[in-house]
CSV table of N, CA and C in Angstrom, one decimal:
chain,number,residue,atom,x,y,z
A,1,ALA,N,26.9,-1.4,9.8
A,1,ALA,CA,27.4,-2.3,9.0
A,1,ALA,C,26.9,-3.7,9.2
A,2,GLN,N,26.8,-4.0,10.5
A,2,GLN,CA,26.2,-5.3,10.9
A,2,GLN,C,24.9,-5.5,10.5
A,3,VAL,N,24.0,-4.4,10.7
A,3,VAL,CA,22.6,-4.5,10.3
A,3,VAL,C,22.3,-4.7,8.9
A,4,LEU,N,23.3,-3.9,8.1
A,4,LEU,CA,23.3,-4.1,6.6
A,4,LEU,C,23.5,-5.6,6.2
A,5,SER,N,24.6,-6.1,6.8
A,5,SER,CA,24.9,-7.4,6.5
A,5,SER,C,23.9,-8.4,7.0
A,6,ASN,N,23.2,-8.2,8.1
A,6,ASN,CA,22.2,-9.1,8.5
A,6,ASN,C,20.8,-8.9,7.6
A,7,VAL,N,20.6,-7.8,7.2
A,7,VAL,CA,19.5,-7.6,6.3
A,7,VAL,C,19.7,-8.2,5.0
A,8,GLU,N,20.8,-8.0,4.6
A,8,GLU,CA,21.3,-8.6,3.2
A,8,GLU,C,21.0,-10.1,3.3
A,9,ASN,N,21.7,-10.6,4.3
A,9,ASN,CA,21.6,-12.2,4.5
A,9,ASN,C,20.2,-12.6,4.6
A,10,THR,N,19.4,-11.9,5.3
A,10,THR,CA,18.0,-12.4,5.6
A,10,THR,C,17.2,-12.2,4.4
A,11,TYR,N,17.3,-11.2,3.6
A,11,TYR,CA,16.6,-10.7,2.5
A,11,TYR,C,16.9,-11.6,1.4
A,12,MET,N,18.2,-12.0,1.3
A,12,MET,CA,18.6,-12.8,0.1
A,12,MET,C,18.5,-14.4,0.3
A,13,SER,N,18.2,-14.7,1.6
A,13,SER,CA,18.1,-16.1,1.9
A,13,SER,C,16.8,-16.7,1.6
A,14,ASP,N,16.8,-17.8,0.7
A,14,ASP,CA,15.5,-18.4,0.5
A,14,ASP,C,14.9,-19.0,1.6
A,15,SER,N,15.8,-19.5,2.6
A,15,SER,CA,15.2,-20.3,3.7
A,15,SER,C,14.4,-19.3,4.7
A,16,GLU,N,15.0,-18.0,4.8
A,16,GLU,CA,14.3,-17.1,5.7
A,16,GLU,C,13.1,-16.6,5.0
A,17,LEU,N,13.1,-16.4,3.7
A,17,LEU,CA,11.9,-15.9,3.0
A,17,LEU,C,11.1,-17.0,2.3
A,18,ASN,N,10.6,-18.0,3.0
A,18,ASN,CA,9.8,-19.0,2.3
A,18,ASN,C,8.4,-18.6,2.4
A,19,ASN,N,7.6,-19.4,1.6
A,19,ASN,CA,6.1,-19.0,1.5
A,19,ASN,C,5.4,-19.5,2.8
A,20,GLU,N,6.1,-20.1,3.8
A,20,GLU,CA,5.4,-20.5,5.0
A,20,GLU,C,5.4,-19.3,6.0
A,21,ASP,N,6.2,-18.3,5.7
A,21,ASP,CA,6.3,-17.2,6.7
A,21,ASP,C,4.9,-16.5,6.6
A,22,PRO,N,4.3,-16.3,7.9
A,22,PRO,CA,3.0,-15.8,7.9
A,22,PRO,C,2.9,-14.4,7.2
A,23,MET,N,3.9,-13.6,7.2
A,23,MET,CA,3.8,-12.3,6.6
A,23,MET,C,3.7,-12.5,5.2
A,24,LEU,N,4.6,-13.3,4.6
A,24,LEU,CA,4.4,-13.5,3.0
A,24,LEU,C,3.2,-14.1,2.8
A,25,GLN,N,2.6,-15.0,3.4
A,25,GLN,CA,1.3,-15.5,3.1
A,25,GLN,C,0.3,-14.5,3.0
A,26,HIS,N,0.4,-13.5,4.0
A,26,HIS,CA,-0.7,-12.4,4.1
A,26,HIS,C,-0.3,-11.3,2.9
A,27,ILE,N,0.8,-11.0,2.4
A,27,ILE,CA,1.0,-10.2,1.5
A,27,ILE,C,1.1,-10.7,0.2
A,28,ASN,N,1.2,-12.0,-0.1
A,28,ASN,CA,1.4,-12.6,-1.3
A,28,ASN,C,0.0,-12.7,-2.1
A,29,ALA,N,-0.4,-11.4,-2.3
A,29,ALA,CA,-1.8,-11.5,-2.9
A,29,ALA,C,-1.7,-10.5,-4.1
A,30,ASP,N,-2.8,-10.6,-4.8
A,30,ASP,CA,-2.8,-9.7,-6.2
A,30,ASP,C,-3.5,-8.3,-5.8
A,31,ASP,N,-4.1,-8.3,-4.7
A,31,ASP,CA,-4.9,-7.1,-4.3
A,31,ASP,C,-3.9,-6.0,-3.6
A,32,PRO,N,-3.5,-4.9,-4.3
A,32,PRO,CA,-2.7,-4.0,-3.6
A,32,PRO,C,-3.1,-3.5,-2.3
A,33,LEU,N,-4.4,-3.4,-2.1
A,33,LEU,CA,-4.9,-3.1,-0.7
A,33,LEU,C,-4.5,-3.9,0.4
A,34,GLN,N,-4.8,-5.2,-0.1
A,34,GLN,CA,-4.3,-6.3,0.9
A,34,GLN,C,-2.7,-6.3,1.2
A,35,ILE,N,-2.0,-6.1,0.1
A,35,ILE,CA,-0.6,-6.1,0.3
A,35,ILE,C,-0.2,-5.0,1.2
A,36,VAL,N,-0.7,-3.8,0.9
A,36,VAL,CA,-0.3,-2.7,1.7
A,36,VAL,C,-0.7,-2.7,3.1
A,37,VAL,N,-2.0,-2.9,3.4
A,37,VAL,CA,-2.6,-2.9,4.7
A,37,VAL,C,-2.0,-4.0,5.5
A,38,ARG,N,-2.1,-5.1,5.0
A,38,ARG,CA,-1.4,-6.3,5.8
A,38,ARG,C,0.0,-6.1,6.0
A,39,GLY,N,0.7,-5.7,4.9
A,39,GLY,CA,2.2,-5.4,5.1
A,39,GLY,C,2.6,-4.3,6.2
A,40,HIS,N,1.7,-3.3,6.1
A,40,HIS,CA,1.9,-2.1,7.0
A,40,HIS,C,1.7,-2.7,8.4
A,41,LEU,N,0.7,-3.5,8.7
A,41,LEU,CA,0.5,-4.1,10.1
A,41,LEU,C,1.7,-4.9,10.5
A,42,TYR,N,2.4,-5.6,9.6
A,42,TYR,CA,3.7,-6.3,10.1
A,42,TYR,C,4.7,-5.4,10.4
A,43,VAL,N,4.9,-4.3,9.5
A,43,VAL,CA,5.9,-3.3,9.7
A,43,VAL,C,5.6,-2.7,11.0
A,44,GLU,N,4.5,-2.2,11.2
A,44,GLU,CA,4.1,-1.4,12.5
A,44,GLU,C,4.4,-2.5,13.8
A,45,ALA,N,4.1,-3.7,13.6
A,45,ALA,CA,4.4,-4.6,14.7
A,45,ALA,C,5.8,-4.7,15.1
A,46,ALA,N,6.6,-4.6,14.0
A,46,ALA,CA,8.1,-4.8,14.2
A,46,ALA,C,8.6,-3.4,14.8
A,47,LEU,N,8.0,-2.3,14.3
A,47,LEU,CA,8.3,-1.0,14.9
A,47,LEU,C,7.9,-0.9,16.4
A,48,ASN,N,6.9,-1.4,16.6
A,48,ASN,CA,6.4,-1.5,18.1
A,48,ASN,C,7.4,-2.2,19.1
A,49,LYS,N,7.8,-3.2,18.6
A,49,LYS,CA,8.7,-4.1,19.3
A,49,LYS,C,10.0,-3.4,19.5
A,50,LEU,N,10.5,-2.7,18.6
A,50,LEU,CA,11.8,-1.9,18.5
A,50,LEU,C,11.6,-0.7,19.7
A,51,ILE,N,10.5,-0.1,19.6
A,51,ILE,CA,10.4,1.0,20.6
A,51,ILE,C,10.3,0.5,22.0
A,52,CYS,N,9.4,-0.6,22.1
A,52,CYS,CA,9.2,-1.1,23.5
A,52,CYS,C,10.7,-1.7,24.1
A,53,PHE,N,11.4,-2.1,23.2
A,53,PHE,CA,12.9,-2.6,23.6
A,53,PHE,C,13.5,-1.5,24.3
A,54,LYS,N,13.4,-0.3,23.8
A,54,LYS,CA,14.2,0.9,24.4
A,54,LYS,C,13.6,1.6,25.7
A,55,LEU,N,12.4,1.3,25.8
A,55,LEU,CA,11.6,1.9,26.8
A,55,LEU,C,11.9,1.2,28.2
A,56,SER,N,12.2,2.1,29.2
A,56,SER,CA,12.4,1.4,30.6
A,56,SER,C,11.2,0.7,31.2
A,57,ILE,N,10.0,1.3,31.1
A,57,ILE,CA,8.8,0.5,31.4
A,57,ILE,C,7.8,0.5,30.2
A,58,PRO,N,8.1,-0.4,29.5
A,58,PRO,CA,7.1,-0.5,28.1
A,58,PRO,C,5.6,-0.6,28.5
A,59,LYS,N,5.1,-1.2,29.6
A,59,LYS,CA,3.7,-1.1,29.9
A,59,LYS,C,3.2,0.1,30.4
A,60,ALA,N,4.0,1.1,30.6
A,60,ALA,CA,3.5,2.4,30.9
A,60,ALA,C,2.9,3.2,29.8
A,61,ILE,N,3.2,2.7,28.6
A,61,ILE,CA,2.5,3.5,27.5
A,61,ILE,C,1.9,2.4,26.5
A,62,ASP,N,0.7,2.9,26.1
A,62,ASP,CA,0.0,1.9,25.1
A,62,ASP,C,0.2,2.5,23.7
A,63,LEU,N,1.2,1.7,23.0
A,63,LEU,CA,1.6,2.3,21.7
A,63,LEU,C,0.5,2.3,20.7
A,64,SER,N,-0.8,1.5,21.0
A,64,SER,CA,-1.8,1.5,20.1
A,64,SER,C,-2.6,2.9,20.1
A,65,ASP,N,-2.3,3.7,21.1
A,65,ASP,CA,-2.7,5.1,21.3
A,65,ASP,C,-2.1,6.0,20.3
A,66,LEU,N,-0.8,5.7,19.8
A,66,LEU,CA,-0.1,6.6,19.1
A,66,LEU,C,-0.2,6.4,17.6
A,67,ARG,N,-0.2,7.5,16.8
A,67,ARG,CA,-0.4,7.4,15.4
A,67,ARG,C,0.9,7.0,14.9
A,68,TYR,N,0.9,6.2,13.8
A,68,TYR,CA,2.1,5.7,13.1
A,68,TYR,C,3.3,6.7,12.8
A,69,PRO,N,3.0,7.9,12.3
A,69,PRO,CA,4.1,8.8,12.2
A,69,PRO,C,4.8,9.2,13.5
A,70,LEU,N,4.0,9.2,14.7
A,70,LEU,CA,4.6,9.6,15.9
A,70,LEU,C,5.4,8.3,16.3
A,71,LYS,N,5.0,7.1,16.1
A,71,LYS,CA,5.8,6.0,16.5
A,71,LYS,C,7.2,6.1,15.7
A,72,VAL,N,7.1,6.4,14.5
A,72,VAL,CA,8.4,6.5,13.7
A,72,VAL,C,9.4,7.6,14.2
A,73,ALA,N,8.8,8.8,14.8
A,73,ALA,CA,9.5,9.8,15.2
A,73,ALA,C,10.0,9.4,16.6
A,74,LEU,N,9.3,8.6,17.3
A,74,LEU,CA,9.6,8.1,18.7
A,74,LEU,C,10.9,7.2,18.6
A,75,ALA,N,10.7,6.4,17.5
A,75,ALA,CA,11.9,5.3,17.4
A,75,ALA,C,13.2,6.1,16.9
A,76,VAL,N,13.1,7.0,16.2
A,76,VAL,CA,14.2,7.8,15.8
A,76,VAL,C,14.7,8.6,17.1
A,77,ALA,N,13.8,9.2,17.9
A,77,ALA,CA,14.3,9.9,19.0
A,77,ALA,C,14.9,9.0,20.0
A,78,LEU,N,14.4,7.7,20.2
A,78,LEU,CA,15.0,6.9,21.2
A,78,LEU,C,16.3,6.3,20.7
A,79,GLY,N,16.7,6.7,19.5
A,79,GLY,CA,17.9,6.1,18.9
A,79,GLY,C,17.9,4.7,18.5
A,80,VAL,N,16.6,4.2,18.2
A,80,VAL,CA,16.5,2.7,17.8
A,80,VAL,C,16.3,2.6,16.2
A,81,LEU,N,16.1,3.7,15.5
A,81,LEU,CA,15.8,3.7,14.2
A,81,LEU,C,16.7,4.7,13.6
A,82,PRO,N,17.6,4.6,12.7
A,82,PRO,CA,18.2,5.7,11.9
A,82,PRO,C,17.3,6.5,11.3
A,83,GLN,N,17.6,7.9,11.4
A,83,GLN,CA,16.6,8.9,10.9
A,83,GLN,C,16.5,8.8,9.3
A,84,VAL,N,17.6,8.3,8.7
A,84,VAL,CA,17.6,8.1,7.3
A,84,VAL,C,16.8,7.1,6.8
A,85,ASP,N,16.3,6.2,7.6
A,85,ASP,CA,15.4,5.2,7.3
A,85,ASP,C,13.9,5.5,7.7
A,86,SER,N,13.7,6.5,8.3
A,86,SER,CA,12.3,6.9,8.7
A,86,SER,C,11.5,7.2,7.5
A,87,GLY,N,12.1,7.8,6.4
A,87,GLY,CA,11.3,8.2,5.3
A,87,GLY,C,10.6,7.1,4.6
A,88,SER,N,11.2,5.9,4.6
A,88,SER,CA,10.7,4.6,4.0
A,88,SER,C,9.5,4.2,4.7
A,89,LEU,N,9.6,4.3,5.9
A,89,LEU,CA,8.4,3.8,6.9
A,89,LEU,C,7.2,4.8,6.8
A,90,LEU,N,7.5,6.1,6.7
A,90,LEU,CA,6.5,7.1,6.4
A,90,LEU,C,5.9,7.1,5.1
A,91,ALA,N,6.7,6.7,4.1
A,91,ALA,CA,6.2,6.6,2.6
A,91,ALA,C,5.3,5.4,2.6
A,92,LEU,N,5.6,4.3,3.3
A,92,LEU,CA,4.5,3.2,3.3
A,92,LEU,C,3.4,3.6,4.0
A,93,ASN,N,3.3,4.4,5.0
A,93,ASN,CA,2.1,4.9,5.7
A,93,ASN,C,1.3,5.7,4.8
A,94,LYS,N,2.0,6.6,4.1
A,94,LYS,CA,1.3,7.5,3.3
A,94,LYS,C,0.5,6.7,2.1
A,95,LEU,N,1.2,5.7,1.5
A,95,LEU,CA,0.4,4.8,0.7
A,95,LEU,C,-0.7,4.1,1.2
A,96,ARG,N,-0.5,3.6,2.4
A,96,ARG,CA,-1.5,2.9,3.2
A,96,ARG,C,-2.9,3.8,3.3
A,97,ASN,N,-2.5,5.0,3.6
A,97,ASN,CA,-3.5,5.9,3.8
A,97,ASN,C,-4.3,6.3,2.5
A,98,ARG,N,-3.6,6.4,1.5
A,98,ARG,CA,-4.2,6.7,0.2
A,98,ARG,C,-5.1,5.7,-0.2
A,99,LEU,N,-4.7,4.3,0.1
A,99,LEU,CA,-5.4,3.3,-0.2
A,99,LEU,C,-6.6,3.1,0.8
A,100,ALA,N,-6.4,3.3,1.9
A,100,ALA,CA,-7.6,3.0,2.9
A,100,ALA,C,-8.6,4.1,2.9
A,101,HIS,N,-8.2,5.3,2.4
A,101,HIS,CA,-9.2,6.4,2.4
A,101,HIS,C,-9.7,7.0,1.1
A,102,ASN,N,-9.3,6.1,0.1
A,102,ASN,CA,-9.8,6.6,-1.3
A,102,ASN,C,-10.3,5.4,-1.9
A,103,ILE,N,-11.7,5.1,-1.9
A,103,ILE,CA,-12.2,3.9,-2.4
A,103,ILE,C,-11.9,3.9,-4.0
A,104,GLY,N,-11.3,2.7,-4.5
A,104,GLY,CA,-11.1,2.6,-5.8
A,104,GLY,C,-9.8,2.9,-6.2
A,105,TYR,N,-8.8,3.4,-5.2
A,105,TYR,CA,-7.6,3.9,-5.6
A,105,TYR,C,-6.6,2.6,-6.0
A,106,GLN,N,-6.0,2.8,-7.2
A,106,GLN,CA,-5.1,1.7,-7.6
A,106,GLN,C,-3.7,2.1,-7.6
A,107,VAL,N,-2.9,1.1,-6.9
A,107,VAL,CA,-1.4,1.4,-6.9
A,107,VAL,C,-0.9,1.3,-8.3
A,108,LYS,N,-0.1,2.3,-8.6
A,108,LYS,CA,0.4,2.4,-9.9
A,108,LYS,C,1.9,2.2,-9.9
A,109,PRO,N,2.6,1.8,-11.0
A,109,PRO,CA,4.1,1.7,-10.8
A,109,PRO,C,4.6,2.9,-10.4
A,110,LYS,N,4.2,4.0,-10.7
A,110,LYS,CA,4.6,5.4,-10.2
A,110,LYS,C,4.8,5.5,-8.7
A,111,ASP,N,3.7,4.9,-8.1
A,111,ASP,CA,3.6,4.8,-6.6
A,111,ASP,C,4.7,4.0,-6.1
A,112,VAL,N,5.0,2.8,-6.5
A,112,VAL,CA,6.0,1.9,-6.1
A,112,VAL,C,7.4,2.5,-6.4
A,113,LYS,N,7.5,3.3,-7.5
A,113,LYS,CA,8.9,3.9,-7.8
A,113,LYS,C,9.1,4.9,-6.6
A,114,GLU,N,8.1,5.7,-6.4
A,114,GLU,CA,8.3,6.6,-5.3
A,114,GLU,C,8.7,6.1,-4.0
A,115,LEU,N,8.0,4.9,-3.7
A,115,LEU,CA,8.5,4.2,-2.3
A,115,LEU,C,9.9,3.8,-2.5
A,116,LEU,N,10.3,3.1,-3.6
A,116,LEU,CA,11.7,2.7,-3.6
A,116,LEU,C,12.7,3.9,-3.6
A,117,GLY,N,12.2,5.0,-4.0
A,117,GLY,CA,13.1,6.2,-4.0
A,117,GLY,C,13.3,6.6,-2.6
A,118,THR,N,12.6,6.2,-1.7
A,118,THR,CA,12.6,6.6,-0.1
A,118,THR,C,13.6,5.7,0.5
A,119,LEU,N,14.0,4.7,0.0
A,119,LEU,CA,15.1,3.7,0.7
A,119,LEU,C,16.4,4.4,0.9
A,120,SER,N,16.8,4.2,2.1
A,120,SER,CA,18.1,4.9,2.3
A,120,SER,C,19.2,4.2,1.4
A,121,PRO,N,20.4,4.9,1.3
A,121,PRO,CA,21.4,4.2,0.4
A,121,PRO,C,21.8,2.8,1.1
A,122,MET,N,21.8,2.7,2.5
A,122,MET,CA,22.1,1.5,3.0
A,122,MET,C,21.1,0.3,2.6
A,123,MET,N,19.8,0.6,2.5
A,123,MET,CA,18.9,-0.2,2.3
A,123,MET,C,18.7,-0.6,0.8
A,124,ARG,N,19.2,0.4,-0.1
A,124,ARG,CA,19.2,0.1,-1.5
A,124,ARG,C,20.1,-1.1,-1.9
A,125,VAL,N,21.1,-1.3,-1.0
A,125,VAL,CA,22.2,-2.3,-1.3
A,125,VAL,C,21.5,-3.6,-1.4
A,126,PRO,N,20.9,-4.1,-0.3
A,126,PRO,CA,20.1,-5.5,-0.5
A,126,PRO,C,19.1,-5.4,-1.5
A,127,TYR,N,18.4,-4.4,-1.7
A,127,TYR,CA,17.2,-4.4,-2.7
A,127,TYR,C,17.8,-4.7,-4.1
A,128,LYS,N,18.9,-3.9,-4.4
A,128,LYS,CA,19.5,-4.1,-5.6
A,128,LYS,C,20.1,-5.4,-5.9
A,129,LYS,N,20.6,-6.0,-4.8
A,129,LYS,CA,21.2,-7.4,-5.0
A,129,LYS,C,20.0,-8.3,-5.2
A,130,PHE,N,18.9,-8.2,-4.5
A,130,PHE,CA,17.7,-9.0,-4.7
A,130,PHE,C,17.1,-8.9,-6.1
A,131,LEU,N,17.2,-7.6,-6.6
A,131,LEU,CA,16.8,-7.5,-8.0
A,131,LEU,C,17.4,-8.2,-9.0
A,132,LYS,N,18.7,-8.4,-8.8
A,132,LYS,CA,19.5,-9.2,-9.8
A,132,LYS,C,19.0,-10.8,-9.7
A,133,ARG,N,18.7,-11.2,-8.4
A,133,ARG,CA,18.3,-12.6,-8.3
A,133,ARG,C,17.0,-12.8,-8.8
A,134,LYS,N,16.1,-11.8,-8.8
A,134,LYS,CA,14.8,-12.0,-9.2
A,134,LYS,C,14.3,-11.0,-10.3
A,135,PRO,N,14.6,-11.4,-11.5
A,135,PRO,CA,14.4,-10.4,-12.5
A,135,PRO,C,12.9,-9.9,-12.8
A,136,SER,N,11.8,-10.6,-12.2
A,136,SER,CA,10.6,-10.2,-12.3
A,136,SER,C,10.3,-8.9,-11.6
A,137,LEU,N,11.2,-8.6,-10.7
A,137,LEU,CA,11.3,-7.4,-9.8
A,137,LEU,C,11.3,-6.1,-10.8
A,138,ASN,N,11.9,-6.2,-12.0
A,138,ASN,CA,12.2,-5.2,-12.9
A,138,ASN,C,10.9,-4.8,-13.5
A,139,THR,N,9.9,-5.6,-13.7
A,139,THR,CA,8.7,-5.4,-14.4
A,139,THR,C,7.4,-5.4,-13.7
A,140,ASP,N,7.3,-6.1,-12.4
A,140,ASP,CA,6.1,-6.3,-11.7
A,140,ASP,C,6.0,-5.4,-10.5
A,141,HIS,N,5.3,-4.4,-10.6
A,141,HIS,CA,5.3,-3.4,-9.6
A,141,HIS,C,4.6,-3.9,-8.2
A,142,LEU,N,3.8,-4.9,-8.3
A,142,LEU,CA,3.2,-5.4,-7.1
A,142,LEU,C,4.2,-6.3,-6.4
A,143,GLU,N,5.1,-7.0,-7.3
A,143,GLU,CA,6.2,-7.8,-6.6
A,143,GLU,C,7.3,-6.8,-6.1
A,144,GLN,N,7.4,-5.7,-6.6
A,144,GLN,CA,8.4,-4.7,-6.1
A,144,GLN,C,7.7,-4.1,-4.7
A,145,LEU,N,6.5,-4.0,-4.7
A,145,LEU,CA,5.8,-3.5,-3.5
A,145,LEU,C,6.0,-4.5,-2.4
A,146,ARG,N,5.6,-5.8,-2.7
A,146,ARG,CA,5.9,-6.8,-1.5
A,146,ARG,C,7.4,-6.7,-1.0
A,147,SER,N,8.3,-6.7,-2.0
A,147,SER,CA,9.7,-6.9,-1.6
A,147,SER,C,10.1,-5.6,-0.7
A,148,TYR,N,9.6,-4.3,-1.2
A,148,TYR,CA,9.8,-3.2,-0.4
A,148,TYR,C,9.3,-3.4,1.1
A,149,ILE,N,8.2,-3.9,1.3
A,149,ILE,CA,7.5,-4.0,2.5
A,149,ILE,C,8.3,-5.0,3.4
A,150,VAL,N,8.7,-6.2,2.7
A,150,VAL,CA,9.4,-7.3,3.4
A,150,VAL,C,10.6,-6.7,3.8
A,151,LEU,N,11.4,-5.8,3.0
A,151,LEU,CA,12.7,-5.4,3.4
A,151,LEU,C,12.6,-4.4,4.6
A,152,LEU,N,11.5,-3.6,4.7
A,152,LEU,CA,11.4,-2.8,5.8
A,152,LEU,C,11.1,-3.7,7.1
A,153,GLU,N,10.3,-4.6,7.0
A,153,GLU,CA,10.1,-5.5,8.2
A,153,GLU,C,11.3,-6.2,8.6
A,154,ILE,N,12.2,-6.7,7.6
A,154,ILE,CA,13.5,-7.4,8.1
A,154,ILE,C,14.4,-6.2,8.6
A,155,MET,N,14.5,-5.1,8.1
A,155,MET,CA,15.3,-4.2,8.7
A,155,MET,C,15.0,-3.8,10.2
A,156,LEU,N,13.7,-3.7,10.4
A,156,LEU,CA,13.2,-3.4,11.8
A,156,LEU,C,13.6,-4.6,12.7
A,157,ASN,N,13.3,-5.8,12.3
A,157,ASN,CA,13.7,-6.9,13.1
A,157,ASN,C,15.3,-7.1,13.4
A,158,GLN,N,16.0,-6.8,12.3
A,158,GLN,CA,17.3,-6.9,12.4
A,158,GLN,C,17.9,-5.8,13.4
A,159,LEU,N,17.5,-4.6,13.4
A,159,LEU,CA,17.8,-3.7,14.3
A,159,LEU,C,17.5,-4.2,15.9
A,160,LEU,N,16.3,-4.8,15.9
A,160,LEU,CA,15.9,-5.3,17.2
A,160,LEU,C,16.9,-6.4,17.8
A,161,LYS,N,17.2,-7.1,16.8
A,161,LYS,CA,18.2,-8.3,17.2
A,161,LYS,C,19.5,-7.8,17.6
A,162,LEU,N,20.0,-6.8,16.7
A,162,LEU,CA,21.2,-6.1,17.0
A,162,LEU,C,21.3,-5.5,18.5
A,163,TYR,N,20.3,-4.8,18.7
A,163,TYR,CA,20.1,-4.1,20.2
A,163,TYR,C,20.0,-5.0,21.2
A,164,SER,N,19.3,-6.1,20.8
A,164,SER,CA,19.1,-7.1,21.9
A,164,SER,C,20.4,-7.9,22.2
A,165,SER,N,21.1,-8.1,21.3
A,165,SER,CA,22.4,-8.9,21.5
A,165,SER,C,23.5,-7.9,22.2
A,166,ALA,N,23.3,-6.7,22.0
A,166,ALA,CA,24.2,-5.7,22.7
A,166,ALA,C,23.7,-5.4,24.2
A,167,LYS,N,22.7,-5.9,24.6
A,167,LYS,CA,22.3,-5.5,26.0
A,167,LYS,C,22.9,-6.6,27.0
């Protein structure tokens, strides 16, 4: 419940999500490849921090040697990522791979709808609230894609904050 509240507050806050944020600058593009690949990098960096937080000796493992799906599974196994949220992270990776390995692939509204369908019930709450504040999300699939990626990154960072404050 605390994570949901923190995600909602961060996701809904104009001050937290301003255009000076480096992640937003990198994914605020019209090119879906740039949005997805750069957004994926930010999400993966947040995932790495979350995993390292739980490791007794983080320097004993080089996370760059692990494939992304294994990192997601490791975060779940370590208890720092709710299993119900792993599907969203894996769906982003699937879309990234589709774009990175198929020259000319274009992200379609259907692709984004599938991504949004992977959000856990808890993560749908802030997304739906944000939809009400930003009507363009109902029609612009690239804006929906950006918002999805931002939501995942915020969720991971809020989980890290929660665990860090409990230590």
